[in-house]
mmCIF file of C-alpha atoms in Angstrom:
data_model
loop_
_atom_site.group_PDB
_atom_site.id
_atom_site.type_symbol
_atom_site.label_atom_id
_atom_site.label_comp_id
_atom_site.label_asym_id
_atom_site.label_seq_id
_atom_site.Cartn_x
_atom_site.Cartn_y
_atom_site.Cartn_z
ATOM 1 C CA UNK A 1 13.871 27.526 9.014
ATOM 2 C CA UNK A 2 16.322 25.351 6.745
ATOM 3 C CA UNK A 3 16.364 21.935 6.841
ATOM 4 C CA UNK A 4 19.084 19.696 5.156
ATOM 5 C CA UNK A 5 18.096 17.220 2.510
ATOM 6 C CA UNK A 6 18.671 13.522 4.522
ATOM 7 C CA UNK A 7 21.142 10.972 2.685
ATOM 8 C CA UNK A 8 19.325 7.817 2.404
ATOM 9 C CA UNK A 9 21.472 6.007 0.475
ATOM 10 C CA UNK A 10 25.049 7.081 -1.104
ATOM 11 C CA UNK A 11 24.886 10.569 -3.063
ATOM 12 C CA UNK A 12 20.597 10.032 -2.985
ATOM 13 C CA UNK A 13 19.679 13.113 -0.757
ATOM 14 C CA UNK A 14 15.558 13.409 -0.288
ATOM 15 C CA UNK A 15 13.664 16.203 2.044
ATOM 16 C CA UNK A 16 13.092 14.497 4.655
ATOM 17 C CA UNK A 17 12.337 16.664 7.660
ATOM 18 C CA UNK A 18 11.974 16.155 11.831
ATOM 19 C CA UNK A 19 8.650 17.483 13.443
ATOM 20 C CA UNK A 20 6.701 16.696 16.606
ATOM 21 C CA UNK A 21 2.925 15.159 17.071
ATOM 22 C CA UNK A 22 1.421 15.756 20.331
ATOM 23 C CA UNK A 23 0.415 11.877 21.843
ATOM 24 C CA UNK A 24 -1.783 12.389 24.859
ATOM 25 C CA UNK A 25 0.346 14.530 27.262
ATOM 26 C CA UNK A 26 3.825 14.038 25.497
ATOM 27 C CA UNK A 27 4.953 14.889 22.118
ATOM 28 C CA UNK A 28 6.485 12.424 19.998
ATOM 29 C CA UNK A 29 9.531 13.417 17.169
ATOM 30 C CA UNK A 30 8.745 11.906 13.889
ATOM 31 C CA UNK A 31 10.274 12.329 10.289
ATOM 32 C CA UNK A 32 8.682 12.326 7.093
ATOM 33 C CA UNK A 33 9.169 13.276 3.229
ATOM 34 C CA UNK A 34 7.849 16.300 2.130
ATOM 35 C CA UNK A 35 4.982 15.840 -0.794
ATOM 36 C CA UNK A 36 4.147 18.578 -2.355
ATOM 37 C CA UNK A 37 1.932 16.534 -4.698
ATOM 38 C CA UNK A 38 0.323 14.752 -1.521
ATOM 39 C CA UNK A 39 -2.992 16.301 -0.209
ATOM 40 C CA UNK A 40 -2.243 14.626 2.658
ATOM 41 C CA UNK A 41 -0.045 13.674 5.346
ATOM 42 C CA UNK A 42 -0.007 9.913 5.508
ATOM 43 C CA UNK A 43 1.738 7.866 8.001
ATOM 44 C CA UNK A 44 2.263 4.153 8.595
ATOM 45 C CA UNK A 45 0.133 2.396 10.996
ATOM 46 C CA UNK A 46 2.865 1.958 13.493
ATOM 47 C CA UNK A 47 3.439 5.416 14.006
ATOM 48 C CA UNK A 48 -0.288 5.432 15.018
ATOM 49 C CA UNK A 49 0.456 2.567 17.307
ATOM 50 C CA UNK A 50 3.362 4.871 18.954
ATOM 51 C CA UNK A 51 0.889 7.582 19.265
ATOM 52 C CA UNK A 52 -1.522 5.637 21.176
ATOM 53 C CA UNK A 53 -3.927 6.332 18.046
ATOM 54 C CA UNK A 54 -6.703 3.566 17.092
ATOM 55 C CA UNK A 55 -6.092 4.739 13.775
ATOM 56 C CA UNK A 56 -9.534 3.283 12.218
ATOM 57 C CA UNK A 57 -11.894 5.503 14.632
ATOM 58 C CA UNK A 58 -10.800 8.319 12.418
ATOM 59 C CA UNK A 59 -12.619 9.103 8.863
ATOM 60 C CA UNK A 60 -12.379 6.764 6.236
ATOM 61 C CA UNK A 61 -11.235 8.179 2.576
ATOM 62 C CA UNK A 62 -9.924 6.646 -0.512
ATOM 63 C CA UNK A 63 -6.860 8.256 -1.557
ATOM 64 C CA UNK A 64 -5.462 7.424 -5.148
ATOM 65 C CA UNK A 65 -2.037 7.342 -4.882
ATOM 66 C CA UNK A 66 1.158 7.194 -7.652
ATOM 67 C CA UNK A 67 0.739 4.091 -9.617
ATOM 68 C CA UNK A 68 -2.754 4.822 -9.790
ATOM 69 C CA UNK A 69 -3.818 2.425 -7.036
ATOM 70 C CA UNK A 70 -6.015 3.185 -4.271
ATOM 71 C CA UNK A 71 -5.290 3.086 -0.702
ATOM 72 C CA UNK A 72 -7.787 3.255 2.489
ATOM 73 C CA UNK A 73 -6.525 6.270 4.516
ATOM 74 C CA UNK A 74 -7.750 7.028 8.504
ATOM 75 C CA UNK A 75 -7.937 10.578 9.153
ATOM 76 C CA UNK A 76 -7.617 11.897 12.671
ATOM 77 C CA UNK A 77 -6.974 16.095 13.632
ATOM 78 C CA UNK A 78 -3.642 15.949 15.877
ATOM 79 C CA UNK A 79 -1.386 18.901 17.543
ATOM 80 C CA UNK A 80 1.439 19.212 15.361
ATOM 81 C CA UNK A 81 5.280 20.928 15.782
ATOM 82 C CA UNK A 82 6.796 22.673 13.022
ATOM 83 C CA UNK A 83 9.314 24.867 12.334
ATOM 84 C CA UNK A 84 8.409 26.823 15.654
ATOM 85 C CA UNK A 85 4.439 26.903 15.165
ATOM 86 C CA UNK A 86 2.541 25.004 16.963
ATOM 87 C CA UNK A 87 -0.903 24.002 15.125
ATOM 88 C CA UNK A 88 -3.360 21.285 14.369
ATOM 89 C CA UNK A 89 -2.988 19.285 11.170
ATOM 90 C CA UNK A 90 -4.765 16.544 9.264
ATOM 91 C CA UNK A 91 -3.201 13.739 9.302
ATOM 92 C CA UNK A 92 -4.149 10.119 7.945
ATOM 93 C CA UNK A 93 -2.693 6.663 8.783
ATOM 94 C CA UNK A 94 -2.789 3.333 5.751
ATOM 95 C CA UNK A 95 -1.544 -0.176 6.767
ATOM 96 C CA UNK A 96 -1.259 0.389 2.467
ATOM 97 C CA UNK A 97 1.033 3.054 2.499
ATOM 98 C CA UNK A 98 3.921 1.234 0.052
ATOM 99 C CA UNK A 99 6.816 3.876 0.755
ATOM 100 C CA UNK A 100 9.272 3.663 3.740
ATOM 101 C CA UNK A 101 9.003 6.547 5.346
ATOM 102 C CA UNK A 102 5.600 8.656 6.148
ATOM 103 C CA UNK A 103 4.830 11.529 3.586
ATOM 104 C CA UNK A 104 4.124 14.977 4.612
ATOM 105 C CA UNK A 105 1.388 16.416 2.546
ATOM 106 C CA UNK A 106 0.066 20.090 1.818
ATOM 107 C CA UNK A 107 -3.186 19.641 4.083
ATOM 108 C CA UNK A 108 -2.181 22.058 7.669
ATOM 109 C CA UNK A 109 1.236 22.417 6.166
ATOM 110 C CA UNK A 110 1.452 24.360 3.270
ATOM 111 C CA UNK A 111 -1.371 26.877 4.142
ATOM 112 C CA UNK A 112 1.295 27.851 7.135
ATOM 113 C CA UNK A 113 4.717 27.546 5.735
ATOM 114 C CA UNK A 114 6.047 28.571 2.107
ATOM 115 C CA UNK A 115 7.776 25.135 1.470
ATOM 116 C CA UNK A 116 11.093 25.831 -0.703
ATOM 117 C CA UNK A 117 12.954 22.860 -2.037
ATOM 118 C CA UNK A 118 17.099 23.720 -3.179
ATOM 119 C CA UNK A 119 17.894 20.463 -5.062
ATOM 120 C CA UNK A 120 20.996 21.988 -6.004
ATOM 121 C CA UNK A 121 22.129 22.963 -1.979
ATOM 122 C CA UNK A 122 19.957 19.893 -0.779
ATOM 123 C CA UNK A 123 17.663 22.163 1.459
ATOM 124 C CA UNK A 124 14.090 23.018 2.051
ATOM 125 C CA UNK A 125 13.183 25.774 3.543
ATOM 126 C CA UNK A 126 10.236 26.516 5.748
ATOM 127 C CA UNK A 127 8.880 29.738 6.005
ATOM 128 C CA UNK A 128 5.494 30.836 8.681
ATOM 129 C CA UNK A 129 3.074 32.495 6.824
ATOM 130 C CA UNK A 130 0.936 33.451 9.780
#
């Protein structure tokens, strides 16, 4: 599947991509910038709040992230939606996190999907390995 690069601000064009995360008996569309140098998926706290997700009841890690800081980082195993797969995925939640937007790492991603980024046509493309 391709997905188009998302303008975030004039002629600044990031891969930001649309999946779903399964919250009790509905499933919830989210967005989030693909990382390929992010182990894991991080989200905002809020988004754990619109999940329904106590997000410190899941395991506690330390997760240096790009300035060198650290950051506390909840992790919690949730159904995930991508690209036509259904699946269960890592995913961790920081009140630290210091970007906008939630980051889509390679943990339960990239072992399914070859991950393709086209700066040059502003696409990624996701393609199921399994």
């Amino acid at each position: 599947m391709k997905f188009p690069y998302l303008e975030v601000s004039k002629d600044n064009f990031v891969p930001i991509i649309t999946f779903e995360i399964c919250a009790g008996q509905r499933w919830i569309r989210l967005e989030a910038y693909i990382d390929s140098g992010a182990t894991y998926s991080i989200f905002h706290v809020d988004t754990a709040g619109l999940l329904d997700i106590d997000y410190q009841e899941g395991k506690k890690i330390l997760i240096t992230v790009g300035d060198g800081g650290v950051i506390p980082v909840y992790l919690h195993k949730l159904p995930v939606r991508f690209a036509g797969l259904e699946f269960d995925a890592i995913v961790g939640f920081s009140k630290s996190l210091g970007v906008g937007f939630n980051l889509l790492g390679r943990a339960g991603f990239f072992e399914k999907f070859r991950i393709c980024f086209n700066d040059r046509d502003k696409i990624v493309e996701a393609t199921k390995l399994i």
